[in-house]
Every structure is written in C-alpha cells, then in structure tokens.
Amino acid sequence: MAKPKAENKSDLMEKIVSLCKRRGFVFPGSEIYGGLQGFYDFGPLGVEMKNNLKRLWWDWMTREHDNIVGIDGAIITNPKVWEASGHLKNFVDPLVECKKCHHRFKADDINAECPDCGGNLTEPKVFNILVPTQLGVIEEEKTSAYLRGEACQTIYLDYKSVLDTTRLKIPFGICQIGKAFRNEVTPGNFLFRQREFEQWDLQWFCRPEEMEKWFEYWKSERMAWYKSIFTHPENLGFYQHEKLAHYAKKAFDIEYTASPVGKEMEGIHWRGDWDLSRHAEFSGQDLSYADLETGEKFIPNIVETSGGVDRAFLFLLLDAYCEEKDPAKDGASRVVLKLNPKIAPYKIAVFPLLANKPELVKMAKDIYDSLKTQFMAAWDDRGNIGKRYYAQDEIGTPFCVTVDFDSLEDKKVTVRERDSMKQERVEINELAEYIKKQLN
Ligand code: GAP
C-alpha cells in the first residue's frame, strides 16, 4: 500500500501530536502547571491502544514461543545493581550530545564536529543518565537509590529464581514490559525521547557457542513481528551499530525509516556474559547455569531484544495516518488512521441513523450493549452519519454499524469498513461473529 505523500515530515509530526491531544491519545504531562519536559500521559484512547499493543507483544512472546516466561520487576533496585551493570561508571564522564542524532561522545574524544551526522553539539557536561531518588523518612538517614535506567536489569537479578521455580532448560527466555527512566540531556520529539518511558524486553539465555545462531534468529523474529503490525511494513529496516554500548559486542536497531524524528525502535544486542558475570562478581553469588544432562557449569550468554513501547506507539500512528478524498462525498477529504484492527482503540462504533427516532435509538442501544462486552465499542448519536464516520476514521475504528429504518423490518444493519469505506448489510444476530471474523 503506497503512503500518500501529501505532507512533509514535520507537518506530519505536528498533525499526530495535535490529533493525539484532540482525540485523547496522549496529553502533555502536568499540563495545567505548564508541563514537564519529557513526560506524557496516555488518555482514554491512548491507553486502550497501548494496552492492545502490549497484549499482542506479551502473547506473542509467551504463547507463540517455547521456553519464554515473563516477570514484572521492581523499578527501584539495590543501588549496587547500577555499579555492576556499568551504568554508574559509564555515565559520569563529561559528555557532549549531538542535538541531531542524540549520540553522546566523551568530550575529550571530540574536536568540534560530530563524527556521525555532522549535527551541532551541546556543551560538555558531567552527567549521569540515571534518575536518582531517596528512600527513608528521616531526613539525615535517607539512602540514595536510582529509578531503573533500563528495565532488563531485574531480569538478570531474577534469573536464578526463575530457573529454580520453573522447568526451563537452556536455551530459554525471560521477558518483561516495564517503565525505565533516564535523565536525557535533550528530551523531545514528543514520545520519541522521554525521561519516563516503557520498554519491552526479551533476554534470551543460551550456550556461548550458540550466540550467533540465536542472535540471527531473534533479529529476524522481531523484524517479522513488527512487520506484521505496521500499515506499511516496507518502512522498517535494520541499522548496524558501529559505536557500541558498554555491554554490547554486536548491536542492530530495528528502525522506522520513514520517521520524521529519530528512527530507532528496538535494539537487538549481543550482551554475551557481561551482565551475569558482573552481577556474580558484585553480589558474590554463583550465577552459573548447571546442565544436569552434561554436567557442565557455565555462565549463559544473552541475546537481548529491547524495544520502546512508546516509540512503537508513535511510529504506528505516523505510519497509519492518512489524508484522502472520499469519492462518495464530492471530493471531501477525511483523515484516517489505517491502524491494524488489533491495535485500534475501538473495534466498532454503533450509531442510530437519526438520534430523534426512539425506535432506531433503542435498537442501536441494544446492539451496542450486546457487542460492548465482546469488543471495545463506541457509541455516537451526535451530528450526521457522515461526520460520525469521519470521527471514527480519525481514531482508526475499523467498523461502524448503523441502524436505519430498514433495520426495523429486515433485522439487518449497515456495516461500513474503515479503509475501503465499503458498506455491507449484515444480519443483527450474525453481527458479533461477522466482526470477530473480520478482525482476525
Ligand atoms: N536494555 C537495553 C536498552 O535499554 P536502549 O537501546 O538504551 O537499550 C532500548 O533502549 C529501547 O528503548 C530503544 O530502542 C528505544 O526504543 C527505547 N528508548 C530508549 N530511550 C528512550 C527514551 N528516552 N524515550 C523513549 N524511548 C526510549
């Protein structure tokens, strides 16, 4: 499906930000106090869409793959975790950040130009990206801790407990969806670079000699998953990192290449034995894996897939946004979010053709009541039917159901499909099955 090139990229971003606020997807955080840079709230439609997205990811990880279980770890951990993970040491140098690509460089390593993209640099600053917090109630006795800078660390901390309480054998995975916090030097570009955001991570534990095989496997699995949910899968690609994070031996990003801001959506990282070896060293615990069949003991190696839920959310909206002419309406234009129906906040909307005809309203309300327990459903009886269709198109509702005067006689309703705008008459008592089938 070709994406209409009606708008330039920064216009598109502005349109998405405005649509998100106007229709209740995303609100700027603390707005009545003038906002707080890098923080956002998800509104009534946004939280539905985000939950749909997270549910898809979770089910795909834990049900469509063998040997993967989930956890939900704490946001605050013992502060030693961040010493062991390398985050304390690696984020306290004087750094400059490129304002364009957001890569950071040690101030000592750099002259005037950013080696990656030629963007302007911030002044050198000594900073730590971890967000500190304090625990305890007595002022003089407070202890310092950090909000987690990456969600994955709790997976390493729980790896032994997971092994002890399940029947998992290597290779196996532990997955998690959860918040991470970073004192970004340059938060911005809406959801793209926030200070509080959500990550979906898989940590795949395998034998060291099988790293290459599993790295390639997860690279292609994750790309296939993203391709299955984007409106224009041709807008997804890989980027291989040359500059690597302190823990990574090899790293690829899955990118949304049509992005008007940064492109990175998910990192596939070869973490090797870095994390478990460091936590074994710093905690003094034995974190090796004992293979009962062969009698071997070794530190498992890790392939990580770590994606940004908020970035995927933003890219899906950018990818689905479309302005087009409605041939049925003499060239009037409509805005439509051609979201994958599984992700769309509402699956159906139900309308009476006219709001002042009680017999139509009653029949439509009964249909709405019977559908809303099975599907996320919207009700609308304001304005004319054309405006109601457009209001649903703009938030990506795949099906609209209208009760008209014929419905009272033939017990059928008009079902209008979002993208094709095709209308079909469907028996009321077959409606739920019809929608279920279309959604799948
Ligand atoms: N555990 C590895 C890790 O955290 P990362 O590349 O720093 O790796 C993974 O982060 C993903 O988290 C990124 O690909 C991006 O989608 C998302 N992410 C990172 N920083 C973010 C921020 N400030 N705002 C929104 N999402 C962010």
Coordinates of C-alpha atoms and ligand atoms in Angstrom, one line a residue:
M1 CA 0.0 0.0 0.0
A2 CA 1.6 3.3 -1.1
K3 CA 1.6 6.0 1.6
P4 CA 0.2 9.3 0.3
K5 CA 3.0 11.9 0.3
A6 CA 0.6 14.8 0.9
E7 CA 2.5 16.3 3.8
N8 CA 6.1 16.9 4.6
K9 CA 7.6 15.0 7.6
S10 CA 7.5 17.8 10.2
D11 CA 3.9 18.6 9.3
L12 CA 3.0 15.0 9.8
M13 CA 4.6 15.0 13.3
E14 CA 2.6 18.2 14.2
K15 CA -0.6 16.6 12.9
I16 CA 0.0 13.5 15.0
V17 CA 0.8 15.5 18.2
S18 CA -2.4 17.6 17.7
L19 CA -4.6 14.5 16.9
C20 CA -3.2 12.7 20.0
K21 CA -4.2 15.6 22.2
R22 CA -7.5 16.5 20.5
R23 CA -8.8 12.9 20.5
G24 CA -7.4 11.7 23.8
F25 CA -4.5 9.5 22.8
V26 CA -1.7 11.4 24.6
F27 CA -1.6 14.5 26.8
P28 CA 1.5 16.6 27.8
G29 CA 2.3 15.7 31.4
S30 CA 1.4 18.1 34.2
E31 CA -0.1 20.5 31.6
I32 CA -2.1 22.7 34.0
Y33 CA 1.3 23.6 35.6
G34 CA 3.0 24.4 32.4
G35 CA 4.1 20.8 31.7
L36 CA 7.3 19.0 32.5
Q37 CA 9.7 18.2 29.6
G38 CA 10.0 14.6 28.7
F39 CA 6.8 13.4 30.4
Y40 CA 3.5 12.4 28.9
D41 CA 0.1 10.9 29.9
F42 CA -1.8 8.4 27.8
G43 CA -5.5 9.4 27.5
P44 CA -8.6 7.2 27.2
L45 CA -7.9 6.2 23.6
G46 CA -4.1 6.0 24.1
V47 CA -4.3 3.7 27.0
E48 CA -6.5 1.3 25.0
M49 CA -4.2 1.3 22.1
K50 CA -1.1 0.9 24.3
N51 CA -2.7 -2.0 26.2
N52 CA -3.6 -3.7 22.9
L53 CA -0.1 -3.3 21.7
K54 CA 1.5 -4.7 24.9
R55 CA -1.0 -7.6 25.0
L56 CA 0.0 -8.5 21.4
W57 CA 3.7 -8.4 22.3
W58 CA 3.2 -10.4 25.5
D59 CA 1.1 -13.1 23.9
W60 CA 3.5 -13.4 21.0
M61 CA 6.5 -13.8 23.4
T62 CA 4.9 -16.1 25.9
R63 CA 2.5 -18.2 23.9
E64 CA 4.0 -18.3 20.4
H65 CA 7.5 -19.3 21.6
D66 CA 8.5 -22.2 23.7
N67 CA 10.6 -21.6 26.8
I68 CA 9.8 -17.9 27.4
V69 CA 8.3 -16.8 30.7
G70 CA 7.6 -13.3 32.0
I71 CA 8.3 -11.2 35.1
D72 CA 7.3 -7.8 36.4
G73 CA 10.2 -6.4 38.3
A74 CA 10.6 -3.5 40.7
I75 CA 11.5 -0.1 39.4
I76 CA 13.9 0.6 42.3
T77 CA 16.6 -2.0 43.0
N78 CA 19.6 -2.1 45.3
P79 CA 21.9 0.7 44.0
K80 CA 24.8 -1.8 43.6
V81 CA 22.9 -3.1 40.6
W82 CA 23.9 0.0 38.7
E83 CA 27.5 -0.2 39.7
A84 CA 27.6 -3.8 38.5
S85 CA 25.7 -3.0 35.3
G86 CA 28.3 -0.4 34.3
H87 CA 25.8 2.4 34.2
L88 CA 27.3 4.4 37.1
K89 CA 30.8 4.4 35.6
N90 CA 29.8 4.8 32.0
F91 CA 27.5 7.8 32.5
V92 CA 29.7 10.1 34.7
D93 CA 32.1 11.3 32.2
P94 CA 31.9 14.8 30.7
L95 CA 29.9 14.2 27.6
V96 CA 28.7 16.2 24.7
E97 CA 25.5 15.2 22.9
C98 CA 24.7 15.7 19.3
K99 CA 21.5 17.7 19.0
K100 CA 20.6 16.0 15.8
C101 CA 21.3 12.2 16.3
H102 CA 21.5 12.3 20.1
H103 CA 24.6 10.2 20.2
R104 CA 26.8 11.1 23.1
F105 CA 30.6 11.4 22.9
K106 CA 33.2 11.8 25.6
A107 CA 34.2 15.5 25.4
D108 CA 37.9 14.5 25.4
D109 CA 37.4 12.4 22.2
I110 CA 36.0 15.2 20.2
N111 CA 37.1 18.3 18.5
A112 CA 34.3 20.4 17.1
E113 CA 32.4 18.1 14.8
C114 CA 30.1 15.3 15.5
P115 CA 31.6 12.2 13.7
D116 CA 28.2 10.5 13.0
C117 CA 25.9 13.0 11.3
G118 CA 27.5 16.5 11.4
G119 CA 24.9 17.9 13.9
N120 CA 25.7 20.6 16.5
L121 CA 26.9 19.5 19.9
T122 CA 25.8 20.5 23.4
E123 CA 28.4 22.0 25.8
P124 CA 30.3 19.3 27.7
K125 CA 28.6 18.3 30.9
V126 CA 29.4 15.8 33.6
F127 CA 26.2 13.9 33.9
N128 CA 24.7 10.6 34.9
I129 CA 21.8 9.5 33.0
L130 CA 20.3 7.5 35.9
V131 CA 17.5 9.3 37.8
P132 CA 18.4 9.3 41.5
T133 CA 15.8 9.0 44.3
Q134 CA 15.9 8.8 48.0
L135 CA 14.5 6.2 50.4
G136 CA 13.6 6.6 54.0
V137 CA 11.6 9.1 56.1
I138 CA 14.2 10.6 58.4
E139 CA 16.0 13.4 56.6
E140 CA 19.5 12.6 57.9
E141 CA 19.1 8.8 57.3
K142 CA 17.9 8.8 53.8
T143 CA 19.6 6.4 51.4
S144 CA 20.1 7.1 47.7
A145 CA 18.9 4.8 45.0
Y146 CA 18.0 5.0 41.3
L147 CA 14.9 4.5 39.2
R148 CA 15.9 1.8 36.8
G149 CA 17.6 3.2 33.7
E150 CA 16.8 0.0 31.7
A151 CA 14.1 -2.5 32.5
C152 CA 16.2 -5.5 31.7
Q153 CA 18.4 -5.4 34.9
T154 CA 15.7 -7.0 37.0
I155 CA 15.6 -10.0 34.6
Y156 CA 19.3 -10.7 35.4
L157 CA 18.6 -10.3 39.1
D158 CA 15.7 -12.8 38.9
Y159 CA 17.3 -15.2 36.5
K160 CA 18.2 -17.8 39.2
S161 CA 14.8 -17.6 40.9
V162 CA 13.1 -18.1 37.6
L163 CA 15.2 -21.2 37.0
D164 CA 14.6 -22.5 40.5
T165 CA 10.8 -22.1 40.2
T166 CA 10.2 -23.3 36.6
R167 CA 11.2 -26.3 34.5
L168 CA 13.1 -24.2 32.0
K169 CA 16.3 -25.5 30.4
I170 CA 18.8 -23.6 28.3
P171 CA 18.0 -22.1 25.8
F172 CA 15.2 -20.1 27.4
G173 CA 13.9 -16.5 27.6
I174 CA 12.6 -14.1 30.3
C175 CA 10.5 -11.2 29.1
Q176 CA 9.2 -8.1 30.7
I177 CA 7.3 -4.9 29.9
G178 CA 8.1 -2.1 32.2
K179 CA 9.0 1.5 32.8
A180 CA 12.5 2.9 32.6
F181 CA 13.7 6.4 33.5
R182 CA 16.6 8.4 32.1
N183 CA 17.8 11.9 32.7
E184 CA 18.0 12.6 28.9
V185 CA 20.1 15.6 28.1
T186 CA 17.8 16.6 25.3
P187 CA 14.3 15.1 25.8
G188 CA 12.0 16.0 22.9
N189 CA 10.3 15.0 19.7
F190 CA 7.1 14.0 21.6
L191 CA 7.1 10.4 22.7
F192 CA 10.4 9.7 20.9
R193 CA 12.8 10.8 23.7
Q194 CA 11.2 11.0 27.1
R195 CA 12.5 10.8 30.6
E196 CA 10.0 8.2 31.7
F197 CA 9.1 5.6 29.1
E198 CA 8.2 1.9 28.7
Q199 CA 10.4 -0.9 27.3
W200 CA 9.5 -4.4 26.2
D201 CA 12.5 -6.7 26.6
L202 CA 13.4 -10.3 26.0
Q203 CA 16.6 -11.7 27.5
W204 CA 17.4 -14.9 25.8
F205 CA 19.8 -17.2 27.7
C206 CA 21.8 -19.6 25.6
R207 CA 25.1 -21.5 25.3
P208 CA 28.0 -19.3 24.3
E209 CA 28.7 -21.3 21.2
E210 CA 25.1 -20.8 20.0
M211 CA 25.1 -17.0 20.2
E212 CA 25.5 -16.4 16.5
K213 CA 22.5 -18.6 15.7
W214 CA 20.2 -17.1 18.3
F215 CA 21.3 -13.5 17.5
E216 CA 20.2 -14.0 13.9
Y217 CA 17.1 -15.9 15.0
W218 CA 15.8 -13.1 17.2
K219 CA 16.8 -10.4 14.7
S220 CA 14.6 -11.9 12.1
E221 CA 11.8 -12.9 14.5
R222 CA 11.5 -9.4 15.9
M223 CA 11.5 -7.8 12.5
A224 CA 8.8 -10.2 11.3
W225 CA 6.7 -9.3 14.3
Y226 CA 6.9 -5.5 13.7
K227 CA 6.2 -6.1 10.0
S228 CA 3.0 -8.0 11.0
I229 CA 1.6 -4.9 12.8
F230 CA 2.7 -1.9 10.7
T231 CA 0.5 -0.5 8.0
H232 CA 3.5 0.0 5.7
P233 CA 6.0 -2.8 6.6
E234 CA 8.3 -1.6 3.9
N235 CA 9.1 1.4 6.2
L236 CA 11.0 -0.9 8.6
G237 CA 14.7 -1.7 8.3
F238 CA 17.9 -2.6 10.2
Y239 CA 20.8 -0.4 11.2
Q240 CA 24.0 -1.9 12.4
H241 CA 25.8 0.0 15.2
E242 CA 29.5 0.7 14.9
K243 CA 29.7 2.5 18.2
L244 CA 28.6 0.0 20.9
A245 CA 27.1 0.4 24.4
H246 CA 29.5 -0.7 27.1
Y247 CA 27.7 -4.1 27.4
A248 CA 27.3 -5.0 23.7
K249 CA 29.6 -6.9 21.4
K250 CA 27.2 -6.5 18.4
A251 CA 24.1 -4.5 18.0
F252 CA 21.4 -3.8 15.4
D253 CA 18.4 -1.5 15.6
I254 CA 15.1 -2.1 14.1
E255 CA 14.2 1.3 12.6
Y256 CA 11.1 3.0 11.4
T257 CA 12.8 4.5 8.4
A258 CA 10.1 7.0 7.5
S259 CA 10.3 8.7 10.9
P260 CA 10.4 12.5 10.8
V261 CA 12.4 12.3 14.1
G262 CA 14.8 9.6 15.2
K263 CA 14.4 6.1 13.7
E264 CA 15.4 3.6 16.3
M265 CA 12.6 1.5 17.7
E266 CA 14.3 -1.6 19.1
G267 CA 17.8 -2.8 19.8
I268 CA 18.9 -6.4 19.2
H269 CA 22.0 -6.7 21.4
W270 CA 24.7 -9.3 21.8
R271 CA 25.2 -8.9 25.6
G272 CA 27.2 -12.2 25.9
D273 CA 28.1 -13.0 29.5
W274 CA 28.6 -9.3 30.5
D275 CA 25.6 -8.9 32.8
L276 CA 25.6 -12.2 34.6
S277 CA 29.4 -12.2 35.1
R278 CA 29.2 -8.7 36.6
H279 CA 26.3 -9.4 38.9
A280 CA 28.1 -12.6 40.0
E281 CA 31.2 -10.6 40.8
F282 CA 29.4 -7.7 42.6
S283 CA 26.9 -9.9 44.5
G284 CA 29.3 -12.7 45.3
Q285 CA 26.6 -15.2 44.2
D286 CA 27.1 -18.1 41.8
L287 CA 25.1 -17.2 38.7
S288 CA 26.3 -20.0 36.5
Y289 CA 24.0 -22.5 34.9
A290 CA 24.3 -26.2 35.7
D291 CA 23.5 -28.5 32.8
L292 CA 22.3 -31.7 34.6
E293 CA 22.5 -33.8 31.4
T294 CA 26.1 -33.0 30.5
G295 CA 27.4 -32.0 34.0
E296 CA 28.7 -28.7 32.6
K297 CA 28.6 -25.4 34.5
F298 CA 28.8 -22.1 32.7
I299 CA 27.6 -18.5 32.6
P300 CA 24.8 -18.3 29.9
N301 CA 25.2 -15.8 27.2
I302 CA 22.4 -13.4 26.4
V303 CA 20.8 -12.0 23.3
E304 CA 18.6 -9.1 24.2
T305 CA 15.7 -7.6 22.2
S306 CA 14.9 -4.3 23.9
G307 CA 12.2 -2.1 22.3
G308 CA 10.5 1.2 23.2
V309 CA 6.7 0.7 23.6
D310 CA 6.1 4.5 23.3
R311 CA 8.3 4.7 20.2
A312 CA 6.4 1.8 18.6
F313 CA 3.1 3.6 19.5
L314 CA 4.3 6.8 17.9
F315 CA 5.7 5.1 14.8
L316 CA 2.5 3.1 14.3
L317 CA 0.4 6.3 14.4
L318 CA 2.8 8.1 12.0
D319 CA 2.6 5.0 9.7
A320 CA -1.2 4.7 9.8
Y321 CA -2.0 8.4 9.3
C322 CA -3.6 9.2 6.0
E323 CA -5.5 12.1 4.4
E324 CA -7.6 11.1 1.4
K325 CA -10.5 12.1 -0.7
D326 CA -13.8 10.5 -0.1
P327 CA -15.3 9.7 -3.6
A328 CA -18.7 9.4 -2.1
K329 CA -18.6 13.0 -0.8
D330 CA -17.7 15.0 -3.8
G331 CA -14.1 15.2 -3.0
A332 CA -14.4 16.0 0.7
S333 CA -11.3 14.8 2.5
R334 CA -11.1 12.6 5.5
V335 CA -8.3 11.8 8.0
V336 CA -8.0 8.1 8.6
L337 CA -5.7 6.1 10.9
K338 CA -5.3 2.9 9.0
L339 CA -4.2 1.1 12.1
N340 CA -4.0 -2.7 12.3
P341 CA -7.5 -3.5 13.7
K342 CA -5.9 -5.5 16.6
I343 CA -4.2 -2.3 17.8
A344 CA -7.0 0.2 17.1
P345 CA -8.5 1.5 20.4
Y346 CA -12.1 0.8 19.4
K347 CA -13.0 -2.2 17.2
I348 CA -16.6 -1.0 16.4
A349 CA -18.8 2.1 16.7
V350 CA -22.6 1.8 16.8
F351 CA -25.0 4.5 15.6
P352 CA -28.7 5.1 15.2
L353 CA -29.2 6.8 11.8
L354 CA -31.2 9.5 13.5
A355 CA -30.9 10.4 17.1
N356 CA -34.5 11.7 17.4
K357 CA -36.2 8.4 16.4
P358 CA -36.6 6.4 19.6
E359 CA -37.2 3.1 17.8
L360 CA -33.8 3.5 16.0
V361 CA -32.1 4.6 19.2
K362 CA -33.5 1.6 21.1
M363 CA -32.5 -1.0 18.5
A364 CA -29.0 0.6 18.2
K365 CA -28.5 0.7 22.0
D366 CA -29.5 -3.0 22.3
I367 CA -26.9 -3.9 19.6
Y368 CA -24.3 -1.7 21.3
D369 CA -25.0 -3.3 24.7
S370 CA -24.7 -6.8 23.3
L371 CA -21.4 -6.0 21.4
K372 CA -19.6 -3.9 24.1
T373 CA -18.9 -6.9 26.3
Q374 CA -17.1 -8.7 23.5
F375 CA -15.3 -5.8 21.7
M376 CA -14.2 -2.3 22.7
A377 CA -17.1 -0.4 21.3
A378 CA -18.0 3.3 20.8
W379 CA -21.5 4.8 20.8
D380 CA -22.3 8.0 18.9
D381 CA -25.6 9.7 18.1
R382 CA -24.4 13.3 17.5
G383 CA -24.4 15.2 14.2
N384 CA -25.0 13.5 10.9
I385 CA -23.8 10.0 9.9
G386 CA -21.1 11.3 7.6
K387 CA -19.5 13.2 10.4
R388 CA -19.7 10.2 12.8
Y389 CA -17.9 8.1 10.2
Y390 CA -15.1 10.7 9.8
A391 CA -14.8 11.0 13.6
Q392 CA -14.3 7.2 13.9
D393 CA -11.9 7.1 10.8
E394 CA -9.7 9.7 12.6
I395 CA -9.2 7.4 15.6
G396 CA -8.8 4.2 13.5
T397 CA -12.1 2.4 14.3
P398 CA -12.2 -0.4 11.8
F399 CA -16.0 -0.9 11.6
C400 CA -19.1 1.3 12.0
V401 CA -22.5 -0.2 12.5
T402 CA -25.6 1.9 11.6
V403 CA -29.2 1.1 12.4
D404 CA -31.7 2.6 9.9
F405 CA -35.4 2.3 9.2
D406 CA -34.9 -0.9 7.1
S407 CA -33.2 -2.5 10.1
L408 CA -36.6 -2.4 11.9
E409 CA -38.0 -4.5 9.2
D410 CA -35.2 -6.8 7.9
K411 CA -33.2 -7.1 11.2
K412 CA -30.1 -6.2 9.3
V413 CA -27.6 -3.3 9.9
T414 CA -25.1 -1.5 7.6
V415 CA -21.5 -2.3 8.4
R416 CA -19.0 0.2 7.0
E417 CA -15.4 -0.8 6.7
R418 CA -12.9 2.0 7.5
D419 CA -10.2 1.7 4.7
S420 CA -12.4 0.7 1.7
M421 CA -15.5 2.6 3.0
K422 CA -17.5 -0.3 1.6
Q423 CA -20.8 -0.9 3.2
E424 CA -22.5 -4.3 3.7
R425 CA -25.8 -5.4 5.2
V426 CA -25.3 -7.9 7.9
E427 CA -28.0 -9.8 10.0
I428 CA -28.1 -8.5 13.5
N429 CA -27.8 -11.9 15.1
E430 CA -24.7 -12.7 13.0
L431 CA -23.0 -9.3 13.7
A432 CA -20.7 -10.4 16.5
E433 CA -19.4 -13.4 14.5
Y434 CA -19.0 -11.2 11.4
I435 CA -16.9 -8.7 13.3
K436 CA -14.8 -11.4 15.0
K437 CA -14.1 -12.9 11.6
Q438 CA -13.1 -9.6 10.1
L439 CA -10.9 -8.7 13.0
N440 CA -8.9 -11.9 12.6
Ligands
GAP1 N1 18.4 -2.8 27.8 C1 18.9 -2.2 26.7 C2 18.5 -0.9 26.4 O1 17.9 -0.2 27.3 P1 18.5 1.0 24.7 O2 18.8 1.0 23.2 O3 19.1 2.1 25.5 O4 18.8 -0.4 25.2 C3 16.0 0.2 24.2 O5 16.9 1.1 24.8 C4 14.9 0.9 23.5 O6 14.2 1.8 24.5 C5 15.3 1.9 22.4 O7 15.4 1.2 21.2 C6 14.1 2.8 22.4 O8 13.0 2.3 21.6 C7 13.7 2.9 23.8 N2 14.1 4.1 24.4 C8 15.4 4.4 24.9 N3 15.5 5.6 25.4 C9 14.3 6.2 25.3 C10 13.7 7.4 25.6 N4 14.4 8.4 26.2 N5 12.4 7.7 25.3 C11 11.6 6.7 24.7 N6 12.1 5.5 24.4 C12 13.4 5.2 24.7

